[in-house]
Coordinates of C-alpha atoms and ligand atoms in Angstrom, one line a residue:
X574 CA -22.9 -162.4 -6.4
X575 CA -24.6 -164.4 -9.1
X576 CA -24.6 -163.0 -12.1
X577 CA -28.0 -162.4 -14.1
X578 CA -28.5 -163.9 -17.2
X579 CA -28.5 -162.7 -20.4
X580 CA -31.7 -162.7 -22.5
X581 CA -29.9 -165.2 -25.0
X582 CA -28.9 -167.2 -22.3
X583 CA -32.2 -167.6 -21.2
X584 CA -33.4 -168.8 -24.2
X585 CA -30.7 -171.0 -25.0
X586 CA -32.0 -172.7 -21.6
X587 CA -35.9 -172.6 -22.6
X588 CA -34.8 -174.7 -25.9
X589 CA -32.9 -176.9 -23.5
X590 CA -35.6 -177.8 -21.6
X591 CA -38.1 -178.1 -24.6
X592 CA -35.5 -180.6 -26.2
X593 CA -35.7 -182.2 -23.2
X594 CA -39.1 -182.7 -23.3
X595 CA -38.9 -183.5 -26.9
X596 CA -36.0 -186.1 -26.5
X597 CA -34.5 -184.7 -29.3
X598 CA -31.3 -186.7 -30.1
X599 CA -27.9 -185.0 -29.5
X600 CA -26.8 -183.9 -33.1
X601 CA -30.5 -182.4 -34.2
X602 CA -30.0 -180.9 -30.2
X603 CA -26.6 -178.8 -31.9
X604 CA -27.9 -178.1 -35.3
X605 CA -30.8 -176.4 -34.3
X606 CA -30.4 -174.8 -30.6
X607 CA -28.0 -171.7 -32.1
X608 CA -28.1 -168.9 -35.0
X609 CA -26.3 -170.1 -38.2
X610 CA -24.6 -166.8 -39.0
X611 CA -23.7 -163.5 -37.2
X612 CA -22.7 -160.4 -38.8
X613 CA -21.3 -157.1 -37.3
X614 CA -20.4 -154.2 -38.8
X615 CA -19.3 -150.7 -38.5
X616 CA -21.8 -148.1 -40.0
X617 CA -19.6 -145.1 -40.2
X618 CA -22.4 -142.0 -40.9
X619 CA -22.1 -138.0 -42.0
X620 CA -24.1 -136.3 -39.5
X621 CA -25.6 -133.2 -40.0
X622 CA -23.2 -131.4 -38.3
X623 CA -20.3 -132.6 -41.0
X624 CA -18.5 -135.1 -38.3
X625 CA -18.5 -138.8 -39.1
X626 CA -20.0 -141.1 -36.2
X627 CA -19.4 -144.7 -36.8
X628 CA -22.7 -147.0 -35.9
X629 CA -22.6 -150.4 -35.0
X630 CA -25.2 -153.3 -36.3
X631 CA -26.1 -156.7 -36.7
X632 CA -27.8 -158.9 -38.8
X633 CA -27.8 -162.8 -37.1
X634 CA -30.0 -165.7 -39.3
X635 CA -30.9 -168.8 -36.7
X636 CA -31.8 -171.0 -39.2
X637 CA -32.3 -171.6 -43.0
X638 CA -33.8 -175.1 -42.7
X639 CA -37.2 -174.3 -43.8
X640 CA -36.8 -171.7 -45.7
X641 CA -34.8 -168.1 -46.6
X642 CA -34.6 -166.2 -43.2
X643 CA -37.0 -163.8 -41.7
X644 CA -37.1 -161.1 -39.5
X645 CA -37.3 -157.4 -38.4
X646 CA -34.5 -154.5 -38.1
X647 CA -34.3 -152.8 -34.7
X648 CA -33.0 -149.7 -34.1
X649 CA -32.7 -148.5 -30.2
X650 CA -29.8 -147.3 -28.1
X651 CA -29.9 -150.8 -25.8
X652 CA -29.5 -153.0 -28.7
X653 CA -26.6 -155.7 -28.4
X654 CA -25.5 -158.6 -30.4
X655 CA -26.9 -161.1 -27.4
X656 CA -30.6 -159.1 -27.4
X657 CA -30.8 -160.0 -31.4
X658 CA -29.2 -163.5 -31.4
X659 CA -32.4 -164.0 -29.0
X660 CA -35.0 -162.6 -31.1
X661 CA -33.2 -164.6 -34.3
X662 CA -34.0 -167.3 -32.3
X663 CA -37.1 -166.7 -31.4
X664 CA -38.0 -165.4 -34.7
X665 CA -37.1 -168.7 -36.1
X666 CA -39.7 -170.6 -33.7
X667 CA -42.1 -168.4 -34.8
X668 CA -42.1 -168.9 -38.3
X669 CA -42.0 -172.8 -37.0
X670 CA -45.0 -172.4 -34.9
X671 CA -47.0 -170.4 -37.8
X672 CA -46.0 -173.4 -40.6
X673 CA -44.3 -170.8 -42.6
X674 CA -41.6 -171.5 -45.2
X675 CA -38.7 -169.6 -43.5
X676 CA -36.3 -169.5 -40.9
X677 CA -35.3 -166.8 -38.3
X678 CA -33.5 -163.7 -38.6
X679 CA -32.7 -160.5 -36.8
X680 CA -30.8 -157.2 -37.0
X681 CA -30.2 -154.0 -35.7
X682 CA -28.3 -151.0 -34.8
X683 CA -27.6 -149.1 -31.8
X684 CA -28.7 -146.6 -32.1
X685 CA -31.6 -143.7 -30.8
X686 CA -33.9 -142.8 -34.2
X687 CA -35.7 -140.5 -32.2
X688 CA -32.6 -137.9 -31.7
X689 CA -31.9 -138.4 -35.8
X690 CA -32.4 -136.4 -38.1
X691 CA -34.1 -138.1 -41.1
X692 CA -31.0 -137.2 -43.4
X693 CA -29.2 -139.2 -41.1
X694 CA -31.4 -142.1 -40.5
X695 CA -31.3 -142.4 -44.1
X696 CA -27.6 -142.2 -44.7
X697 CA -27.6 -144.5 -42.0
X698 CA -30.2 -147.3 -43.0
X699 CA -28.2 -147.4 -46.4
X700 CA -25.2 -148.1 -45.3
X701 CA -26.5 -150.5 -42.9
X702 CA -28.0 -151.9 -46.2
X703 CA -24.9 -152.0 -47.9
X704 CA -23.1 -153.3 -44.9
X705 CA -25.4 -156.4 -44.5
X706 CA -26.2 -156.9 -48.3
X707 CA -23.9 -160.2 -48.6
X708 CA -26.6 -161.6 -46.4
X709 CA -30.5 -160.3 -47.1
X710 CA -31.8 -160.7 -50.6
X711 CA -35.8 -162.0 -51.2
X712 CA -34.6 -165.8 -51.7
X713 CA -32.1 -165.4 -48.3
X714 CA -33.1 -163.3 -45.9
X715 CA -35.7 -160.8 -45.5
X716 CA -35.8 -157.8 -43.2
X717 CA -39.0 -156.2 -42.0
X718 CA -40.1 -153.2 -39.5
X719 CA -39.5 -153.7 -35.6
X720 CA -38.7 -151.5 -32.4
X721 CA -37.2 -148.1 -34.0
X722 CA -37.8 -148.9 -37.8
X723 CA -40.9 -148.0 -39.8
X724 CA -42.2 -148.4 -43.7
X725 CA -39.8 -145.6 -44.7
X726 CA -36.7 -147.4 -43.1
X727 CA -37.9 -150.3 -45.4
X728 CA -38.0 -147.8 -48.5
X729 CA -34.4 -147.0 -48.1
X730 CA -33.7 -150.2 -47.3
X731 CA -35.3 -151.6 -50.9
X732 CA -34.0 -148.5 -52.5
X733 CA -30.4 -149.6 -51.4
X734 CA -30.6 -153.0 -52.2
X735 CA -32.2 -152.8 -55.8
X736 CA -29.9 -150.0 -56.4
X737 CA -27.2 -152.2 -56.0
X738 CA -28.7 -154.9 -58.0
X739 CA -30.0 -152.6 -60.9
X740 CA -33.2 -154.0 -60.5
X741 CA -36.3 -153.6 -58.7
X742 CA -36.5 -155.7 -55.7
X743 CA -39.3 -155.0 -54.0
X744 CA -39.4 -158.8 -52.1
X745 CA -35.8 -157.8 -50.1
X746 CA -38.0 -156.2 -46.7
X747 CA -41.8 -156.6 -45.8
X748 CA -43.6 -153.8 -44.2
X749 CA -42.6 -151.5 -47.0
X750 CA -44.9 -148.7 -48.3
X751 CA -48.1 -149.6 -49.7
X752 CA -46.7 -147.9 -53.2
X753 CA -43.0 -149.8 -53.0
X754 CA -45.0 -153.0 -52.7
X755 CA -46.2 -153.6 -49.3
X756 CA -49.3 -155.4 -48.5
X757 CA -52.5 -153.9 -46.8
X758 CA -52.9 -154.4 -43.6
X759 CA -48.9 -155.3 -42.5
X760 CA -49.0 -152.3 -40.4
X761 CA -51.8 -153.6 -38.4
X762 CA -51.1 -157.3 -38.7
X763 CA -49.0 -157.4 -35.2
X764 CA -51.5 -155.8 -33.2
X765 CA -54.7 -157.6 -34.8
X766 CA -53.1 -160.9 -34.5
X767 CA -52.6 -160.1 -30.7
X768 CA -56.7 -158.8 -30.5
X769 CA -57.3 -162.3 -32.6
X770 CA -55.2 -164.1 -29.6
X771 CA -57.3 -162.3 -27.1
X772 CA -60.6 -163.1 -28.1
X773 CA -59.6 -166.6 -28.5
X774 CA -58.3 -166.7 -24.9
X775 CA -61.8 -164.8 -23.4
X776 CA -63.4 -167.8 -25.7
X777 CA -61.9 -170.2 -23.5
X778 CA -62.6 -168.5 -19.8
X779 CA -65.7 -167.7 -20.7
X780 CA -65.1 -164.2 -20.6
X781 CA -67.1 -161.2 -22.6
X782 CA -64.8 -159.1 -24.5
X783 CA -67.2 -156.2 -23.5
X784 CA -67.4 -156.3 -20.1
X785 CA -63.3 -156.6 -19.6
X786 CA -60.6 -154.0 -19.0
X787 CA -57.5 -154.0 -20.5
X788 CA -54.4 -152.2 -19.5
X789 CA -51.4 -151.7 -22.4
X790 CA -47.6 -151.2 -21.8
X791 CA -46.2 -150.0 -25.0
X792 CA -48.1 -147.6 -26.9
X793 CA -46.6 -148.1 -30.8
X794 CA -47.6 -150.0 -33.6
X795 CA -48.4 -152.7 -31.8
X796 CA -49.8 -151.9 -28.2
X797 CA -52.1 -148.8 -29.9
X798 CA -53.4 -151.6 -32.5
X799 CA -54.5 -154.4 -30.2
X800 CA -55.9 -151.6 -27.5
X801 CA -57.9 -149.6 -30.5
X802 CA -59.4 -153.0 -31.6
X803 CA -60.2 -154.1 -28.5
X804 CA -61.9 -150.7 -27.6
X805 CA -64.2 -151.2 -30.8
X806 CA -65.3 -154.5 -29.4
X807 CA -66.5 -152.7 -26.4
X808 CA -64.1 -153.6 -23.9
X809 CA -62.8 -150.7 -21.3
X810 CA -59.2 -150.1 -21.9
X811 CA -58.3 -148.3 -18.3
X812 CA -54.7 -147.6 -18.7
X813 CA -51.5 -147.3 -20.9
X814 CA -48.2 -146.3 -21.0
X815 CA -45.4 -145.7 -23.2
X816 CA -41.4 -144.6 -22.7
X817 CA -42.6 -141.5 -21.1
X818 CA -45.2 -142.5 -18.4
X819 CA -48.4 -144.2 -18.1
X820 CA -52.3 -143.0 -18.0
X821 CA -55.0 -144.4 -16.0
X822 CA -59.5 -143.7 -16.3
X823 CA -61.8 -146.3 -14.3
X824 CA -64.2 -145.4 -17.0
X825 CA -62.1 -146.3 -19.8
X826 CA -60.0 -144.6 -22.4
X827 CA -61.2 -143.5 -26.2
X828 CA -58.6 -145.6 -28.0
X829 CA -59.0 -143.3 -31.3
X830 CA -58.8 -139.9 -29.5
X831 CA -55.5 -141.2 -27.6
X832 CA -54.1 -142.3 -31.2
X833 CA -54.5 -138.6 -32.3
X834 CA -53.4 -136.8 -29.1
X835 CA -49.8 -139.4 -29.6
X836 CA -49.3 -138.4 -32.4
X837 CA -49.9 -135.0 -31.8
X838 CA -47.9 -134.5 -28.9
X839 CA -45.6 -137.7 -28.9
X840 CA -46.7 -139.0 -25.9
X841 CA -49.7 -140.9 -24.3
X842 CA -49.1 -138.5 -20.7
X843 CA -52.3 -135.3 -20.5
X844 CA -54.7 -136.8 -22.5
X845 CA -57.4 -135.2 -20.9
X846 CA -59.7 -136.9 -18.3
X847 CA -57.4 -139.6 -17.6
X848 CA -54.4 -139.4 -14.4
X849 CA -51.4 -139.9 -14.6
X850 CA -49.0 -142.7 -13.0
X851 CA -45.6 -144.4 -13.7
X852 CA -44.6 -146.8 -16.1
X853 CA -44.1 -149.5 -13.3
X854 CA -47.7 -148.8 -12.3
X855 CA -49.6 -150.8 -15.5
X856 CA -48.6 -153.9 -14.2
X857 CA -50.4 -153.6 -10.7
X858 CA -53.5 -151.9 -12.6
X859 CA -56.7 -153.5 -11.4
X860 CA -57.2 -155.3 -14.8
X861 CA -58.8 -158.6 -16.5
X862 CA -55.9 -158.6 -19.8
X863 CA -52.3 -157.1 -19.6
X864 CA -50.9 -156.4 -22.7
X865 CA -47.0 -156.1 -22.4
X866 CA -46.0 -154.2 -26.1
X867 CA -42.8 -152.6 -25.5
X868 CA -39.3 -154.0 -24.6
X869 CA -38.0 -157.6 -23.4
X870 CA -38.0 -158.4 -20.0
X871 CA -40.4 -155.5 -18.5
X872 CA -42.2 -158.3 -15.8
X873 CA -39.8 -159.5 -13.9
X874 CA -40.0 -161.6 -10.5
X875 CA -40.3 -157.6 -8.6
X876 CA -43.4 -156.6 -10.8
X877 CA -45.4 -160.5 -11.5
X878 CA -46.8 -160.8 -8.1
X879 CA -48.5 -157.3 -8.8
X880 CA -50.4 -158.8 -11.4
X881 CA -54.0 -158.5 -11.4
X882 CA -55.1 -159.7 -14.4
X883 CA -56.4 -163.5 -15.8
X884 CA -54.9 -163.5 -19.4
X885 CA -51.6 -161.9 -20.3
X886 CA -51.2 -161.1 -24.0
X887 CA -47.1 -160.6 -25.1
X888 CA -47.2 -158.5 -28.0
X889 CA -43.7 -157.8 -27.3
X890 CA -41.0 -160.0 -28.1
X891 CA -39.6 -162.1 -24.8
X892 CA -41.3 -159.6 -22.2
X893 CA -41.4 -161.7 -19.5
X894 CA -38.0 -163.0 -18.2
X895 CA -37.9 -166.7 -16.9
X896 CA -38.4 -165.7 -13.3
X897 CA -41.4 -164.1 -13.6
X898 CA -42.7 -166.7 -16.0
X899 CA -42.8 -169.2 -13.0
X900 CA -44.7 -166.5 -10.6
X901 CA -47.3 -166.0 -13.5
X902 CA -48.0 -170.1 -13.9
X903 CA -47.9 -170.9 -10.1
X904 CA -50.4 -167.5 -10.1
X905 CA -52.8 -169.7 -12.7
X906 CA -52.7 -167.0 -15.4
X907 CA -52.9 -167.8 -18.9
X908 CA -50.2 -166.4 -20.9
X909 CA -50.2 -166.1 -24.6
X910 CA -46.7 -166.3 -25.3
X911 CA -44.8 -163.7 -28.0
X912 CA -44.0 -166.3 -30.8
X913 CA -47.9 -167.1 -30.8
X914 CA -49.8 -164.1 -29.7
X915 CA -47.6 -161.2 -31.8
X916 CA -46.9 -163.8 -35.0
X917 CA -49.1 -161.7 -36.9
X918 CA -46.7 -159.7 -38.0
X919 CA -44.5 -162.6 -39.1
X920 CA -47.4 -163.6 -40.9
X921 CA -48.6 -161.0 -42.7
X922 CA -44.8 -160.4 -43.9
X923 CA -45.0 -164.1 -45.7
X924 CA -48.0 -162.3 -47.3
X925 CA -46.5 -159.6 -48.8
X926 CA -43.4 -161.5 -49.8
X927 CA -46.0 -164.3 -51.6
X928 CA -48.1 -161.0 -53.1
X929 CA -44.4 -159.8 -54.5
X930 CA -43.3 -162.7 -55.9
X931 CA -47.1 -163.1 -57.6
X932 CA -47.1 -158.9 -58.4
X933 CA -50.8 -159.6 -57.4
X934 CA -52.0 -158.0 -54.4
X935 CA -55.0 -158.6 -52.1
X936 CA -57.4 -156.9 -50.8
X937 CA -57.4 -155.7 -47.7
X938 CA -60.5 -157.5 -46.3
X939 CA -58.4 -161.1 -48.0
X940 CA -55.3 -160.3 -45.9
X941 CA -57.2 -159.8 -42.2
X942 CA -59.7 -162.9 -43.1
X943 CA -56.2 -165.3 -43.7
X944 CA -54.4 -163.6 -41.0
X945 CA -57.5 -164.4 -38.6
X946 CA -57.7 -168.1 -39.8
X947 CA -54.2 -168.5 -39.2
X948 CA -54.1 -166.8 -35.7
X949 CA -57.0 -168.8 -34.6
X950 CA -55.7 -172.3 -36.2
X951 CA -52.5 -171.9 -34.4
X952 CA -54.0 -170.8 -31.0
X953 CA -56.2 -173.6 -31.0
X954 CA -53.0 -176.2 -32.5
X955 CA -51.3 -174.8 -29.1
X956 CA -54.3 -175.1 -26.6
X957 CA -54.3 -178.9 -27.4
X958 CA -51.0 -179.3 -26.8
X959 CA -51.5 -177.5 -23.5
X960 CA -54.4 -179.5 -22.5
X961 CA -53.1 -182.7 -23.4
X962 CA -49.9 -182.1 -22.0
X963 CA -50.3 -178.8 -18.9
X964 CA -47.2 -177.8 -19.8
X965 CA -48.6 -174.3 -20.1
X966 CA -48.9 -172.2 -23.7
X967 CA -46.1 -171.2 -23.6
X968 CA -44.1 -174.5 -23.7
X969 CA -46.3 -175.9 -26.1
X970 CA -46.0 -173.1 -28.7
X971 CA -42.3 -173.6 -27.7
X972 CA -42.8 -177.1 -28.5
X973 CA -44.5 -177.4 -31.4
X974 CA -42.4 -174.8 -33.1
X975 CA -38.9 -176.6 -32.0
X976 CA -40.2 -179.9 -33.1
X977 CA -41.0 -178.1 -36.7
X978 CA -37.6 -176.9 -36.8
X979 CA -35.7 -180.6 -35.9
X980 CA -38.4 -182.7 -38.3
X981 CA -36.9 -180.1 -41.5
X982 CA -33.7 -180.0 -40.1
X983 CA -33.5 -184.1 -40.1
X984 CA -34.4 -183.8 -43.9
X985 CA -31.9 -181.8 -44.8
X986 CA -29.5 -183.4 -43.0
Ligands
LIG69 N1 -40.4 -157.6 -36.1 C1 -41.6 -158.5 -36.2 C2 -41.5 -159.7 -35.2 O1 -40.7 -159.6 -34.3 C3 -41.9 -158.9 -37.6 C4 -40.9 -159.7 -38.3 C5 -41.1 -159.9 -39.8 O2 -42.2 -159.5 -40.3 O3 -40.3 -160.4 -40.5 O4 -42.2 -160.6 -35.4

């Protein structure tokens, strides 16, 4: 039998094959294609009921080349050192892609934050803190919110780390509390740069963002963003799921209502009016956008044939494995791939890092108007490419962002 591969091992083949394309020379080839450092360490953690469990996390920075390190903290039960030495990587063609002065980074811990308590998520996020403070600091590497974590994991997490350096440090994480430093609008940013991606892509196939449906896999930060703004545009937002199910209405779902009832009753599943179907279902939804916002890898060569809609937006990271992607671009859809369509996040971190360093902060208004410029600038940057070349978005995001990395990597060298 053939074994599958890994999620890193997929990408290390995707850069193969943009270097390819980009003739990259051998030695730029090695210094660029895997992470720099990678970290793991044992969390050990008091839980409430007085035994010790020890944890086990990462940190992994991809690249330093243009810049101190950048990237998000997950905490889920599936987390592996291969899953984050992929999102370090793709993290660090993302901040490529969007011109920003840093590399890539990832961490995280296995671990499942919804069955602790918050005593023990915080006992645990500061010794994570303390565990991977050789490498993060504002001028090295910078952590932010991702699957599992939130603003209050980043309060411990600058708590921690000024503690230890007797000092207030609020530019160690991004996505912190409004109070602790954080900028307006990071909590959105993700979500609104995917909506931004979207209307860029109905631009051009002349579609009317009010008269399209849109179904949403994931319903968190990022999947309940992007569907809410969508829904104020006008368009019909007939299903969505999240870990526990999905929800389907012909006639469209109130966006702001099924915010409140979440967080009411922690799931999407008996919001009233609307039926109920499986998680698998969303993907075979009669639909014009999909919005994939959960985990890596959820469309896979079973599921992409079911397809039904034109534009595919990837709010999540890596969502569609390398088997599917070939079904979706022999299918003609147009894919707005992660490292462009959810870069607002990304984004909006280098904004709050820049606001830090200035202790001057923006409005609220200042922060969506230069994350729209920037999602629309690099959307179109990327549709040129594709046009010129019909390589597809997502090689040319791939491409542009790569060939970033290996022109400030040649400098250094
Ligand atoms: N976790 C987010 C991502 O995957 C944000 C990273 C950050 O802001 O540093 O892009």
């Amino acid at each position: 039998m053939v074994r599958e591969k890994s999620p890193y091992e997929n990408t290390l083949e995707t850069f193969d094959r943009v270097a390819d394309l980009l003739e990259l020379d051998a030695s730029i080839r090695s210094l660029i294609k895997t992470p720099d450092r990678s970290l793991i360490v044992k969390i050990p953690v008091e839980l409430d009921s007085g035994e010790i469990h020890d944890f086990k996390g990462f940190r992994v920075q991809h690249s330093t080349a243009m810049g101190p390190s950048k990237g998000g903290i997950r905490y889920h039960p599936d987390v592996t050192l291969d899953e984050i030495m992929m999102l370090a990587t793709l993290m660090a063609w993302k901040t490529a892609l969007f011109n920003l002065r840093f590399g890539g980074a990832k961490g995280g811990v296995i671990c499942d934050p919804k069955k602790l308590s918050r005593g023990e998520l915080e006992r645990l996020t500061r010794r994570y803190t303390t565990e991977i403070s050789t490498m993060i600091g504002p001028d090295k590497d910078i952590p932010a919110p991702d699957v599992g974590t939130n603003e209050q994991i980043m309060a411990w997490m600058m708590d921690q780390y000024s503690r230890m350096e007797k000092r207030a440090v609020p530019g160690v994480v991004t996505g912190k509390p409004i109070l602790l430093g954080g900028s307006l609008g990071r909590r959105e940013a993700t979500g609104r740069g995917c909506y931004f991606t979207g209307l860029e892509a109905m631009r051009v196939l002349k579609m009317d963002p009010k008269s399209v449906r849109v179904a949403v896999e994931g319903f968190g930060n990022v999947g309940s963003i992007t569907a809410g703004l969508m829904f104020k545009e006008g368009a019909t937002i007939v299903a969505v799921s999240d870990s526990s199910g999905g929800i389907y209405d012909k006639k469209g779902l109130n966006i702001p209502l099924l915010i409140e009832h979440k967080q009411k009753t922690g799931s999407v599943l008996g919001f009233p009016g609307s039926d109920k179907m499986s998680k698998e279902d969303i993907f075979g939804v009669s639909c014009d956008i999909l919005v994939p916002a959960a985990l890596e890898a959820s469309i896979t060569k079973d599921n992409a044939r079911d397809i039904r809609a034109q534009i595919i937006i990837e709010g999540a990271n890596s969502p569609v494995t390398p088997e599917a992607d070939e079904i979706l671009e022999a299918n003609n859809k147009f894919v707005i791939p992660d490292v462009l369509a959810n870069g607002g996040g990304v984004v909006v971190s280098y904004f709050e890092w820049v606001e830090n360093r200035q202790s001057f902060y923006w409005t609220e208004n200042e922060v969506n108007a230069r994350l729209e410029e920037k999602m629309i600038n690099v959307f179109r940057e990327v549709l040129a490419l594709n046009q010129d070349k019909k390589i597809g978005m997502r090689m040319s995001a791939y491409m542009l962002a790569i060939r970033r990395l290996a022109e400030a990597t040649q400098w250094r060298s």
